[in-house]
PDB file of C-alpha atoms in Angstrom:
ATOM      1  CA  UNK C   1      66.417 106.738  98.609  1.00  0.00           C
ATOM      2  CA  UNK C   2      63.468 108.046 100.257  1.00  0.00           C
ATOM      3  CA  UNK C   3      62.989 109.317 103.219  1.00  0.00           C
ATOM      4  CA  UNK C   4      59.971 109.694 105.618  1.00  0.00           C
ATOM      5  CA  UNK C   5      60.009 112.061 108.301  1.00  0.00           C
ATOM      6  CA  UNK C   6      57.734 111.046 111.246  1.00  0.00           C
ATOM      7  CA  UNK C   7      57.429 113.572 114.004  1.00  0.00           C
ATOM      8  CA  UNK C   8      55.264 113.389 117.035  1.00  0.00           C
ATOM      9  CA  UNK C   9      52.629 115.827 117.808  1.00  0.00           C
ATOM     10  CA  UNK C  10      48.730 116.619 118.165  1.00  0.00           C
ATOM     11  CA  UNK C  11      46.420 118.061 116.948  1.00  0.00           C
ATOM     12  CA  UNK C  12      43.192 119.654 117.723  1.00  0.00           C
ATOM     13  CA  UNK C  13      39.277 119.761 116.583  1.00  0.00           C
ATOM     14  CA  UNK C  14      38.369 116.830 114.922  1.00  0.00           C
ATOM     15  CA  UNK C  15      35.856 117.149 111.867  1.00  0.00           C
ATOM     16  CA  UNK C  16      35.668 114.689 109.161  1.00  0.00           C
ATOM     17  CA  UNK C  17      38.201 111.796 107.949  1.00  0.00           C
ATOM     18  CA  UNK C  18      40.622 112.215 105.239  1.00  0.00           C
ATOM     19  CA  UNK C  19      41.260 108.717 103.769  1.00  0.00           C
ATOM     20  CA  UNK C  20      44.330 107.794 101.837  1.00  0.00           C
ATOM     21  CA  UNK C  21      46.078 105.146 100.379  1.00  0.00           C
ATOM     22  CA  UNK C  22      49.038 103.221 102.055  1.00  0.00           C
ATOM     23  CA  UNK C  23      50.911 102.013  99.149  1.00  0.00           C
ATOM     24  CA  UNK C  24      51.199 105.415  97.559  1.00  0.00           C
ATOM     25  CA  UNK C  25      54.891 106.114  98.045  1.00  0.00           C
ATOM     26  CA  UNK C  26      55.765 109.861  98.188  1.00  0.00           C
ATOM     27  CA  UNK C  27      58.215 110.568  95.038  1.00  0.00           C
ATOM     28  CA  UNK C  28      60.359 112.877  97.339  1.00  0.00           C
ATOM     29  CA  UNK C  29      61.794 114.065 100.629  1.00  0.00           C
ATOM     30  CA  UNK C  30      58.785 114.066 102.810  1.00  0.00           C
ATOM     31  CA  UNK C  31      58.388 115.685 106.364  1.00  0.00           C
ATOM     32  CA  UNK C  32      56.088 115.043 108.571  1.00  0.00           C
ATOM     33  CA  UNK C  33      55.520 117.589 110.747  1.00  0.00           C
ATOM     34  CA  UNK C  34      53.374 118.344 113.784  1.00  0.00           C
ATOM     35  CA  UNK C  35      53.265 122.668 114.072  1.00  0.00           C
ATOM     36  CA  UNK C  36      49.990 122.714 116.396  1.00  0.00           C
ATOM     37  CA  UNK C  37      49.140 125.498 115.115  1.00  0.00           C
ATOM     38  CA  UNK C  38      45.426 125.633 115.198  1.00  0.00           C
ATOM     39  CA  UNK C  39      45.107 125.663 119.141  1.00  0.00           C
ATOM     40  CA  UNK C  40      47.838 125.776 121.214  1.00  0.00           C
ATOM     41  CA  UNK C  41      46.905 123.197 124.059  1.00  0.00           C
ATOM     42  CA  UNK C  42      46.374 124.977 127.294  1.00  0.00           C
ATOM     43  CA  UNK C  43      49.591 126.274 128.872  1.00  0.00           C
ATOM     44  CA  UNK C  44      49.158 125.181 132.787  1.00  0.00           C
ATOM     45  CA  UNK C  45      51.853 126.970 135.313  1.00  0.00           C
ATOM     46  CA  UNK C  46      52.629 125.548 138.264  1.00  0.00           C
ATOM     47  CA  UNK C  47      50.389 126.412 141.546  1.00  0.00           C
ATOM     48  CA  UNK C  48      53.620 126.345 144.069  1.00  0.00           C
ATOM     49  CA  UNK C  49      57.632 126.570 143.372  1.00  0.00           C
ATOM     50  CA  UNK C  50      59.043 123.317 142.331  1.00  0.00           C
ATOM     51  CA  UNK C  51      62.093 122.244 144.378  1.00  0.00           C
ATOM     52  CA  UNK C  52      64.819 121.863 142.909  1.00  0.00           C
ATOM     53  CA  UNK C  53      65.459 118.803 143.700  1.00  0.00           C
ATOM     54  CA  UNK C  54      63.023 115.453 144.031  1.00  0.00           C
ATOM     55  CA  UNK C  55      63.914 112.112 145.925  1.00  0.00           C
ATOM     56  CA  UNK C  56      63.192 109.008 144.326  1.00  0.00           C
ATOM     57  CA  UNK C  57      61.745 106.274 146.032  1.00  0.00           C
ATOM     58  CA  UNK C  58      63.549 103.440 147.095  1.00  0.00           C
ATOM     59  CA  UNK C  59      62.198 101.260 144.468  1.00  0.00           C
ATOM     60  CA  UNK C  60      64.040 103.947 141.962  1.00  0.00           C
ATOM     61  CA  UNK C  61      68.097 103.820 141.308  1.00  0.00           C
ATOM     62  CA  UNK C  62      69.454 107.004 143.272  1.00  0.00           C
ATOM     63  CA  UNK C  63      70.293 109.859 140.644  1.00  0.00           C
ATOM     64  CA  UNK C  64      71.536 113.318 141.025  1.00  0.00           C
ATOM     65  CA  UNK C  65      68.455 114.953 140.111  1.00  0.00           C
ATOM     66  CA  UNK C  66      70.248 118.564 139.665  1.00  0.00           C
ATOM     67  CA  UNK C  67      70.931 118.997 136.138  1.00  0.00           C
ATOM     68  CA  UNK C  68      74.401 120.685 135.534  1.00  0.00           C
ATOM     69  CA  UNK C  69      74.530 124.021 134.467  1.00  0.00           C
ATOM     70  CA  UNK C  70      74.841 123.780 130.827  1.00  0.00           C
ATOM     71  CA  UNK C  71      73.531 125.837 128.366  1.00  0.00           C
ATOM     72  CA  UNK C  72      70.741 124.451 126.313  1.00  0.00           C
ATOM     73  CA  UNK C  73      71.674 123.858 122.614  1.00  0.00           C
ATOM     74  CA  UNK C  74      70.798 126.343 120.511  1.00  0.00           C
ATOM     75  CA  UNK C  75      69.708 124.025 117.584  1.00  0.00           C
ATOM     76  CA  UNK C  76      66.944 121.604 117.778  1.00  0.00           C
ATOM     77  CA  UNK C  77      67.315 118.113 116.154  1.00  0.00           C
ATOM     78  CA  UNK C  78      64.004 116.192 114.672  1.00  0.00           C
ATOM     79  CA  UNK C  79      63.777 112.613 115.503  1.00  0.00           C
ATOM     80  CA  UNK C  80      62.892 110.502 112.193  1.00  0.00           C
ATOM     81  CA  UNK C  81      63.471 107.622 110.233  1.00  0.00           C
ATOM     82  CA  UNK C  82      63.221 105.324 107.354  1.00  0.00           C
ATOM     83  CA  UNK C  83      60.754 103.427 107.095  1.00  0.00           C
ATOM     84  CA  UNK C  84      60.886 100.178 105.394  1.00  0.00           C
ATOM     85  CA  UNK C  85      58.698  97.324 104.520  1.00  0.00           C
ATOM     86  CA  UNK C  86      60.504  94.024 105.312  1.00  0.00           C
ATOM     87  CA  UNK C  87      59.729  94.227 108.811  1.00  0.00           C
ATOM     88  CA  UNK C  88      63.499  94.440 110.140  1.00  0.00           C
ATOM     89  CA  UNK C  89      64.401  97.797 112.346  1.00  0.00           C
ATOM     90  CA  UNK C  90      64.689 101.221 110.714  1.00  0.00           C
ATOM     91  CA  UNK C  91      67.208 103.216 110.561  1.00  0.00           C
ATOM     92  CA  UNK C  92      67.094 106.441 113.071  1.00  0.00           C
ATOM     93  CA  UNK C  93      69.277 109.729 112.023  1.00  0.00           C
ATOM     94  CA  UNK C  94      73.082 108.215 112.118  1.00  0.00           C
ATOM     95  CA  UNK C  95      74.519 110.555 113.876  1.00  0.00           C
ATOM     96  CA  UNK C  96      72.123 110.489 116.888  1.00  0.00           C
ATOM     97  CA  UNK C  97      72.661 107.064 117.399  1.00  0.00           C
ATOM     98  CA  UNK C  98      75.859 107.332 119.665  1.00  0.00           C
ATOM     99  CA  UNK C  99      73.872 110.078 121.644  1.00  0.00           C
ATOM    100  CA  UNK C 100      71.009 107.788 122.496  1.00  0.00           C
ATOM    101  CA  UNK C 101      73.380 105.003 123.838  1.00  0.00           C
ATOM    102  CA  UNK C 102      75.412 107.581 125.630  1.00  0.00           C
ATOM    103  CA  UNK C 103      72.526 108.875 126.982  1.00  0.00           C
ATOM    104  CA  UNK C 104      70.234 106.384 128.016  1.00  0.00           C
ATOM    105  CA  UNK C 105      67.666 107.004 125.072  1.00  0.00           C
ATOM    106  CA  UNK C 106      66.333 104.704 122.485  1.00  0.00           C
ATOM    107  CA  UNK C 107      63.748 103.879 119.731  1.00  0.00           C
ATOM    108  CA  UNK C 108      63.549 100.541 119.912  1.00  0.00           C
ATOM    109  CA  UNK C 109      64.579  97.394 121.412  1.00  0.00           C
ATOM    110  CA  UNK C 110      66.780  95.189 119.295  1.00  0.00           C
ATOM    111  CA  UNK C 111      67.431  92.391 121.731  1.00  0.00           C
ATOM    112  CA  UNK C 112      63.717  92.016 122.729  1.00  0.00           C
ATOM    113  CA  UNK C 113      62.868  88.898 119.989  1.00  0.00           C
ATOM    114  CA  UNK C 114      58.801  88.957 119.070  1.00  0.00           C
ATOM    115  CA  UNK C 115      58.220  91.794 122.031  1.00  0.00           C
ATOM    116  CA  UNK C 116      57.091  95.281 120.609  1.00  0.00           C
ATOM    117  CA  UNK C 117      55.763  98.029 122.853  1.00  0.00           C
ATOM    118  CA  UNK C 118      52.264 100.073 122.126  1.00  0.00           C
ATOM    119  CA  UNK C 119      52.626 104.005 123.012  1.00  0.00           C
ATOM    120  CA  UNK C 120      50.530 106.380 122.825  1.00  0.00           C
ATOM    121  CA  UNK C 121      51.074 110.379 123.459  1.00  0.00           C
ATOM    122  CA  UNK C 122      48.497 112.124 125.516  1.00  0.00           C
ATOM    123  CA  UNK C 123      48.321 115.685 125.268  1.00  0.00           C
ATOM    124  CA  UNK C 124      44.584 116.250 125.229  1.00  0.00           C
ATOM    125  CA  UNK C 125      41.421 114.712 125.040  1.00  0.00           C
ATOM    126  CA  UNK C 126      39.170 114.018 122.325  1.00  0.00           C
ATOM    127  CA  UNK C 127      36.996 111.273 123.449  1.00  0.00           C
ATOM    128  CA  UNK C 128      38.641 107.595 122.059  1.00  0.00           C
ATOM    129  CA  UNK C 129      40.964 107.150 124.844  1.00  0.00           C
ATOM    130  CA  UNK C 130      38.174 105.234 127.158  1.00  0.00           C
ATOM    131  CA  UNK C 131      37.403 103.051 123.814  1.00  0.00           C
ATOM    132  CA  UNK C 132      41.402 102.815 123.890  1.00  0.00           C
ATOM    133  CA  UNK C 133      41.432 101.738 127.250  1.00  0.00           C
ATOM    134  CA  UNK C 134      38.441  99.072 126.726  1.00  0.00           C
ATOM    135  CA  UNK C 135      40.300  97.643 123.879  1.00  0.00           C
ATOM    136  CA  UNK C 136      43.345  96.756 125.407  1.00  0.00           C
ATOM    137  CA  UNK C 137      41.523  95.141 128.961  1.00  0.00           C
ATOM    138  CA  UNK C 138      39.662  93.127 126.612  1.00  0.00           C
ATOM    139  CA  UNK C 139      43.156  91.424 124.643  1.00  0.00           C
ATOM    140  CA  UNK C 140      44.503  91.764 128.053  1.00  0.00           C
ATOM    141  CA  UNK C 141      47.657  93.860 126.397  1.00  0.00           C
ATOM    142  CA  UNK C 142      49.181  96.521 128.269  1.00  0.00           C
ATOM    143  CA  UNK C 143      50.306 100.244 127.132  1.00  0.00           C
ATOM    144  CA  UNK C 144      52.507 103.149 128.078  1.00  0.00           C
ATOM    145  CA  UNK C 145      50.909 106.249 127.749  1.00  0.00           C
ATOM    146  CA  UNK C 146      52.963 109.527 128.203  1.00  0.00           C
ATOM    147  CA  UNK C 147      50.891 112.295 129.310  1.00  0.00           C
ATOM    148  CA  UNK C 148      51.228 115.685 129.856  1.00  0.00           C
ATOM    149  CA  UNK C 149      50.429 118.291 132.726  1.00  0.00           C
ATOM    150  CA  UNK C 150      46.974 119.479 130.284  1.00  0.00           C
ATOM    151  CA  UNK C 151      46.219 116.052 130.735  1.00  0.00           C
ATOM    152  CA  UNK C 152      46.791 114.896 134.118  1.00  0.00           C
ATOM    153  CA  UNK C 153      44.783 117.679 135.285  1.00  0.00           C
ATOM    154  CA  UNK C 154      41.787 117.531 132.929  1.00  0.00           C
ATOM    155  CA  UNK C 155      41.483 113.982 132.745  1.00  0.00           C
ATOM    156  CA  UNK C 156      42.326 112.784 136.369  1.00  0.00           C
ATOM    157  CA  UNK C 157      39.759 110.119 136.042  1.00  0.00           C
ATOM    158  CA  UNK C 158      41.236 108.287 132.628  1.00  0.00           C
ATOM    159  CA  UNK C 159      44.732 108.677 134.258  1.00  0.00           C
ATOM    160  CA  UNK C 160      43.865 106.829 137.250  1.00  0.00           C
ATOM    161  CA  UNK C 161      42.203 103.992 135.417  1.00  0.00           C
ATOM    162  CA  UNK C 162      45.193 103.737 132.914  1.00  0.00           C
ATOM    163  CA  UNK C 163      47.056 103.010 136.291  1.00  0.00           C
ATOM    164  CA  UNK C 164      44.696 100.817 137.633  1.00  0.00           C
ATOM    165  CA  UNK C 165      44.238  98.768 134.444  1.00  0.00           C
ATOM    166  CA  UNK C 166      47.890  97.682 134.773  1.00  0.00           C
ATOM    167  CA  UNK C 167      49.511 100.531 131.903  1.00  0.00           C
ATOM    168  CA  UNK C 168      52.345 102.717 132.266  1.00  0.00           C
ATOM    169  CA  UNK C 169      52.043 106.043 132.308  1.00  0.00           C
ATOM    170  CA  UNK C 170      55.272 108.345 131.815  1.00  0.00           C
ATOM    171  CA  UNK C 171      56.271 111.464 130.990  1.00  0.00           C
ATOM    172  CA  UNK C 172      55.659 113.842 128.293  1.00  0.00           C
ATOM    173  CA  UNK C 173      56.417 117.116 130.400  1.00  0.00           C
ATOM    174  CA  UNK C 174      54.313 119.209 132.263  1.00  0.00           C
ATOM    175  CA  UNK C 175      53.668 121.880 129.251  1.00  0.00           C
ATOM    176  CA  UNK C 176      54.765 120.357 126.059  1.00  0.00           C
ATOM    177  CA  UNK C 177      57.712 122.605 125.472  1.00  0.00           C
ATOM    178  CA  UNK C 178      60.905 122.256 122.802  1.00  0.00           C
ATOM    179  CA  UNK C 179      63.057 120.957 125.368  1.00  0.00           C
ATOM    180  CA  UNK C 180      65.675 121.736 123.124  1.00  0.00           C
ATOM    181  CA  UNK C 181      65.044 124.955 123.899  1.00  0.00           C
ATOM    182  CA  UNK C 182      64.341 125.677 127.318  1.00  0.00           C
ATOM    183  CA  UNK C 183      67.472 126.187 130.115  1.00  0.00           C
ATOM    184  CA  UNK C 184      68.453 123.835 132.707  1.00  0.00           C
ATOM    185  CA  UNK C 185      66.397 124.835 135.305  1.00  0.00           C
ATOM    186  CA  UNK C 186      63.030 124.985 132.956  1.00  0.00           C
ATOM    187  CA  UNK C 187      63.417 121.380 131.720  1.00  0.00           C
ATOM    188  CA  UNK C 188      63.744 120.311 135.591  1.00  0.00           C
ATOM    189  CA  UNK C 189      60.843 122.093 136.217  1.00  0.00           C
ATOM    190  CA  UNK C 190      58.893 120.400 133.218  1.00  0.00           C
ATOM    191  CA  UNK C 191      59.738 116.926 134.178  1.00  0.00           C
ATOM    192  CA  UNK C 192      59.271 117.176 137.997  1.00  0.00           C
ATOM    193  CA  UNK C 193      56.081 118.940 138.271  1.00  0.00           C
ATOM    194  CA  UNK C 194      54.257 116.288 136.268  1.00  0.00           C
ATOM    195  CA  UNK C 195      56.495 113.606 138.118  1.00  0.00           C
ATOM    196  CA  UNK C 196      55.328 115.476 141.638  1.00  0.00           C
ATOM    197  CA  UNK C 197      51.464 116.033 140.379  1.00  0.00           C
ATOM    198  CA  UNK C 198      50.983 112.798 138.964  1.00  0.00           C
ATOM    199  CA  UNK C 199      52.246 111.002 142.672  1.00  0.00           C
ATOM    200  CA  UNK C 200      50.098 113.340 144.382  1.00  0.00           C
ATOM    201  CA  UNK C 201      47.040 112.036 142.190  1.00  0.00           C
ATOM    202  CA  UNK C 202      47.494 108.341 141.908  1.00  0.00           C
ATOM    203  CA  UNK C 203      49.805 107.873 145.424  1.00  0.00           C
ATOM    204  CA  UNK C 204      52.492 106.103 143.223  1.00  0.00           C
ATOM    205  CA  UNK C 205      55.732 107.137 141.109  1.00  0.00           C
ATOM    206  CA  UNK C 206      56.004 108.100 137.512  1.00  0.00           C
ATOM    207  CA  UNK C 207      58.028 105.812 135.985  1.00  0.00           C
ATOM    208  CA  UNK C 208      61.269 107.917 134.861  1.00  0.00           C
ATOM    209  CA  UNK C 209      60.544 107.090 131.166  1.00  0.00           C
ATOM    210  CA  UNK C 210      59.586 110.113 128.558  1.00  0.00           C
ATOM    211  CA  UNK C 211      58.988 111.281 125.632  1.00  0.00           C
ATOM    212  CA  UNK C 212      60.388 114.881 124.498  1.00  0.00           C
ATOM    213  CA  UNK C 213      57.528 116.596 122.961  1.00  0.00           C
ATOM    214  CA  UNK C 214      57.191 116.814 119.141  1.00  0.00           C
ATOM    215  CA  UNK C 215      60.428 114.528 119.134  1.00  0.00           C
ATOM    216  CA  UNK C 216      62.835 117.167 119.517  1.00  0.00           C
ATOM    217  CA  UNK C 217      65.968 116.929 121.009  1.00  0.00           C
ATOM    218  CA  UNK C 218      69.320 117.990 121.540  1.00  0.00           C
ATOM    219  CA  UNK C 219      73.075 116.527 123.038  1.00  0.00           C
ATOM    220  CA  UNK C 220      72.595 118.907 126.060  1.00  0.00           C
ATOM    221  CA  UNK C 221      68.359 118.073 126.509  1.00  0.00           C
ATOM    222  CA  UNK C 222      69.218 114.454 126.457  1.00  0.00           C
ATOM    223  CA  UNK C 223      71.896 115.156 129.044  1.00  0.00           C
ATOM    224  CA  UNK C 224      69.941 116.708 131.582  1.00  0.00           C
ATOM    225  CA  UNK C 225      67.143 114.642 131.397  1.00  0.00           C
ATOM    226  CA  UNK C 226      69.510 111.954 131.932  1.00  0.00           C
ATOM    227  CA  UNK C 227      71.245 112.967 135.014  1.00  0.00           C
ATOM    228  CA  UNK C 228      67.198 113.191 136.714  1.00  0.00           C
ATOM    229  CA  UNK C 229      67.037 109.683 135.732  1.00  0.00           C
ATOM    230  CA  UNK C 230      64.715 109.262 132.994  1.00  0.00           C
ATOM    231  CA  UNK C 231      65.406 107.327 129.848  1.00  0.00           C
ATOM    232  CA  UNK C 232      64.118 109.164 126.474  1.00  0.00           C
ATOM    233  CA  UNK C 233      61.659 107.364 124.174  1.00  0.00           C
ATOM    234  CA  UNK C 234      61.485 108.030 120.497  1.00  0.00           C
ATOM    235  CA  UNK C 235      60.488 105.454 118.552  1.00  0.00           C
ATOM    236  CA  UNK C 236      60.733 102.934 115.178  1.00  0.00           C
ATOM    237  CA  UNK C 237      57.160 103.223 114.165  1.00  0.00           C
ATOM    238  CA  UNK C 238      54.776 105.969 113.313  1.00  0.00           C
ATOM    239  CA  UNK C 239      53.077 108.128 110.849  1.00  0.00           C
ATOM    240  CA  UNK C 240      51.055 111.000 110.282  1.00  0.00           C
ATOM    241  CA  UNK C 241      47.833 110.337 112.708  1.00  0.00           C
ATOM    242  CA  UNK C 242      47.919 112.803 115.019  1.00  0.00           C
ATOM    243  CA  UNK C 243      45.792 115.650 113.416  1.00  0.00           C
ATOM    244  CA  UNK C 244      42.112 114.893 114.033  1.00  0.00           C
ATOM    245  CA  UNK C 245      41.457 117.264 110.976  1.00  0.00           C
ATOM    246  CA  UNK C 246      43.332 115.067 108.375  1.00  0.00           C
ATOM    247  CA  UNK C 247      43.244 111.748 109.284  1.00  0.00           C
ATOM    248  CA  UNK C 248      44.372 108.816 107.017  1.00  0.00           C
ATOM    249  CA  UNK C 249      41.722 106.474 107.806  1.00  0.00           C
ATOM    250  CA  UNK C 250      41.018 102.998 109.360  1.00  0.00           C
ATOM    251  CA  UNK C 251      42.122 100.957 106.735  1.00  0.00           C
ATOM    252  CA  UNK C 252      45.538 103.071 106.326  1.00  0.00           C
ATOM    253  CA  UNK C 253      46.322 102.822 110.317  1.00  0.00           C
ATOM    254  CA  UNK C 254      45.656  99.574 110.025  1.00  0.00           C
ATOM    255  CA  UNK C 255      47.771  98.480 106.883  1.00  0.00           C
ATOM    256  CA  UNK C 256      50.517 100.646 107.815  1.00  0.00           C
ATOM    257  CA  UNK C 257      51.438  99.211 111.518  1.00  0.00           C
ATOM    258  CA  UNK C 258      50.910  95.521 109.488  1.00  0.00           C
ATOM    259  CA  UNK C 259      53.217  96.596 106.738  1.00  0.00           C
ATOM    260  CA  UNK C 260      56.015  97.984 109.251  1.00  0.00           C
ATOM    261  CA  UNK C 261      56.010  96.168 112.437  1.00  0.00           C
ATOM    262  CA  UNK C 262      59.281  94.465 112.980  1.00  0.00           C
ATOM    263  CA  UNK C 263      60.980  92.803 116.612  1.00  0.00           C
ATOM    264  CA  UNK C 264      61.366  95.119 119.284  1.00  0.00           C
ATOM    265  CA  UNK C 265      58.860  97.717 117.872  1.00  0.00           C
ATOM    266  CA  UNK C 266      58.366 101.184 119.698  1.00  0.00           C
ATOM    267  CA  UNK C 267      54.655 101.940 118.120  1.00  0.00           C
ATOM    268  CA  UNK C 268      54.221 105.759 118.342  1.00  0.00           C
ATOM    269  CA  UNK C 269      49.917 106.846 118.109  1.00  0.00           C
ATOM    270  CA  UNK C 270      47.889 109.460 119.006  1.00  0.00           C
ATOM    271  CA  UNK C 271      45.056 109.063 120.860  1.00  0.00           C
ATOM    272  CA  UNK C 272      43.193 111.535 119.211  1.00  0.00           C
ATOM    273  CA  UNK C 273      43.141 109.624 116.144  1.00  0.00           C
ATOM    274  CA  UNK C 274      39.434 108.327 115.595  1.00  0.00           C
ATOM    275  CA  UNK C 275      41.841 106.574 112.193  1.00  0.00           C
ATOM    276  CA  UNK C 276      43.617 104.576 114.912  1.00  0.00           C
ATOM    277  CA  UNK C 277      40.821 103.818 117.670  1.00  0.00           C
ATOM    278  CA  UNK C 278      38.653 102.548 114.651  1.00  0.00           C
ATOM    279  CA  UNK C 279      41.977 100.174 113.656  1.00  0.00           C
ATOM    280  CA  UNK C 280      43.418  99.617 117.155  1.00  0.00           C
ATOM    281  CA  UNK C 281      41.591  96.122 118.044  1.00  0.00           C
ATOM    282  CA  UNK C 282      42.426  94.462 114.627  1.00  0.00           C
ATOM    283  CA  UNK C 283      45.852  95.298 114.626  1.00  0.00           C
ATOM    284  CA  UNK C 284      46.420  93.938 118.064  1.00  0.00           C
ATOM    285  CA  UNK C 285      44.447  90.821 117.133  1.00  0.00           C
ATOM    286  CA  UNK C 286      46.535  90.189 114.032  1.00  0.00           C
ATOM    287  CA  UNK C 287      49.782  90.952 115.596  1.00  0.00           C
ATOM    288  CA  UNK C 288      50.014  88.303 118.033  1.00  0.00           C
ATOM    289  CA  UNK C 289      48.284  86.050 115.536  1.00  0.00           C
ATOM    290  CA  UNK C 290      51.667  86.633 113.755  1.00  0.00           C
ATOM    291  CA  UNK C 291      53.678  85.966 117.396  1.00  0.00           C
ATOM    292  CA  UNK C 292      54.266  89.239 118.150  1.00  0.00           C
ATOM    293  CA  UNK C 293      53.635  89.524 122.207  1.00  0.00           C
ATOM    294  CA  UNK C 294      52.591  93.513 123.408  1.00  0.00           C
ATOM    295  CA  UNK C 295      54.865  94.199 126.645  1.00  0.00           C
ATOM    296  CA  UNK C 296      56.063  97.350 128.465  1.00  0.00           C
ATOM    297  CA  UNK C 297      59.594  98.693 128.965  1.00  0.00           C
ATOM    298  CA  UNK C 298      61.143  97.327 132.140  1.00  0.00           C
TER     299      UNK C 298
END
């Protein structure tokens, strides 16, 4: 059996395209993995103390907001999965599948028929996300875009018009940390101050949906992000487009999303991929010319 390891991540400086082809199958255990090594994205620190506590609005469910003073896990799990080509839903890591129900997580949604849901993981900018954006208003489909602090505050403009254009836009922490590995009060901190800076930009809530960053996890990070609300995001369908050094191509974005989709899809790109920009119009077009109907998580 083979297995393909698909992490999220970014990467950084983008210089010419790598192209490869899709039905190569790798002849044994592949991992994906993101390291951002190159250039760390910018770390930003908060201006003023968080509180400790935030109150949601009274279009949001009222939640306890404090985490519970547990100790972090000490090991950090990976999501993944296996990929398959028959378009039904892939298998996620078996024993992580009673945490995400117990937990309010998930990676895709099973009793959604012909819906799938288009994500894409903002960390930085590298100039396709307006192209992004123009794409989807004209096939009138709508996104969720999970952004971090780096890029709320260098790119207020493109967050604002993701909100105005009718997108979601959740949360993919404040500064991009293993919240796996970060106490209590830290992963509070890294959900809230995006949650507070985002409200004070656009004048409206974050919805309490995220994304842990690099897909990393554990019992106790799924836990407290929990008990502030939020459902965690992973998802049933990516693959290795997220450094702008070694991208796979048009034709490869393109073929792979066609060759995997399945009911109830959570699609997982990077918008720094020029790969996926290049392939992002077709695949939508073809999708729904198959039935599938682009929606966003309730």
């Amino acid at each position: 059996m083979v297995f393909v390891f698909l992490l999220s991540g970014c990467g950084q400086d983008q210089t010419q395209n790598h192209q490869t082809n899709p039905d190569q199958q790798p002849s044994q255990l592949v991992e994906e993995k993101n390291d951002e090594k190159p250039t760390p994205e910018p770390i930003l620190e908060p201006e003023e103390e968080l509180p400790t506590a935030a109150l949601p609005t009274t279009e949001l469910p009222e939640t306890n907001r404090t985490p519970e003073k547990t100790e972090p896990a000490t090991e950090s799990l990976s999501w993944y999965l296996r990929p398959n080509l028959n378009h039904t839903i892939p298998e996620g890591p078996v024993n992580a599948l009673d945490l995400l129900n117990q937990y309010q997580a998930f990676y895709v949604k099973p009793d959604a028929g012909n819906k799938i849901y288009l994500t894409f993981d903002e960390g930085y900018e590298l100039g396709y996300t307006p192209q992004i954006l123009d794409i989807l208003k004209a096939n009138d489909v709508k996104a969720t875009f999970f952004i971090t602090g780096h890029y709320l505050k260098s790119q207020p403009e493109l967050v604002k018009r993701m909100v105005n254009e009718g997108h979601m836009v959740a949360n993919h922490t404040w500064n991009h940390p293993n919240l796996a590995k970060v106490t209590p009060e830290k992963l509070q901190e890294e959900i809230l101050k995006l949650e507070e800076e985002f409200k004070n930009l656009t004048g409206t809530e974050m919805p309490r949906y995220i994304r842990p960053p690099e897909g990393a996890y554990s019992e106790t990070s799924l836990k407290l992000t929990s008990e502030l609300g939020y459902k965690t995001v992973f998802w049933s369908l990516a693959f290795h487009d997220w450094d702008p050094n070694n991208q796979p191509g048009r034709d490869y974005s393109y073929q792979y999303v066609m060759d995997h989709i399945h009911p109830g899809a959570v699609i997982l790109l990077h918008a720094v991929s020029q790969s996926n920009t290049e392939a992002l119009n077709d695949i939508i077009v073809d999708l729904q010319k198959e039935g599938y109907e682009f929606a966003l998580f309730n």
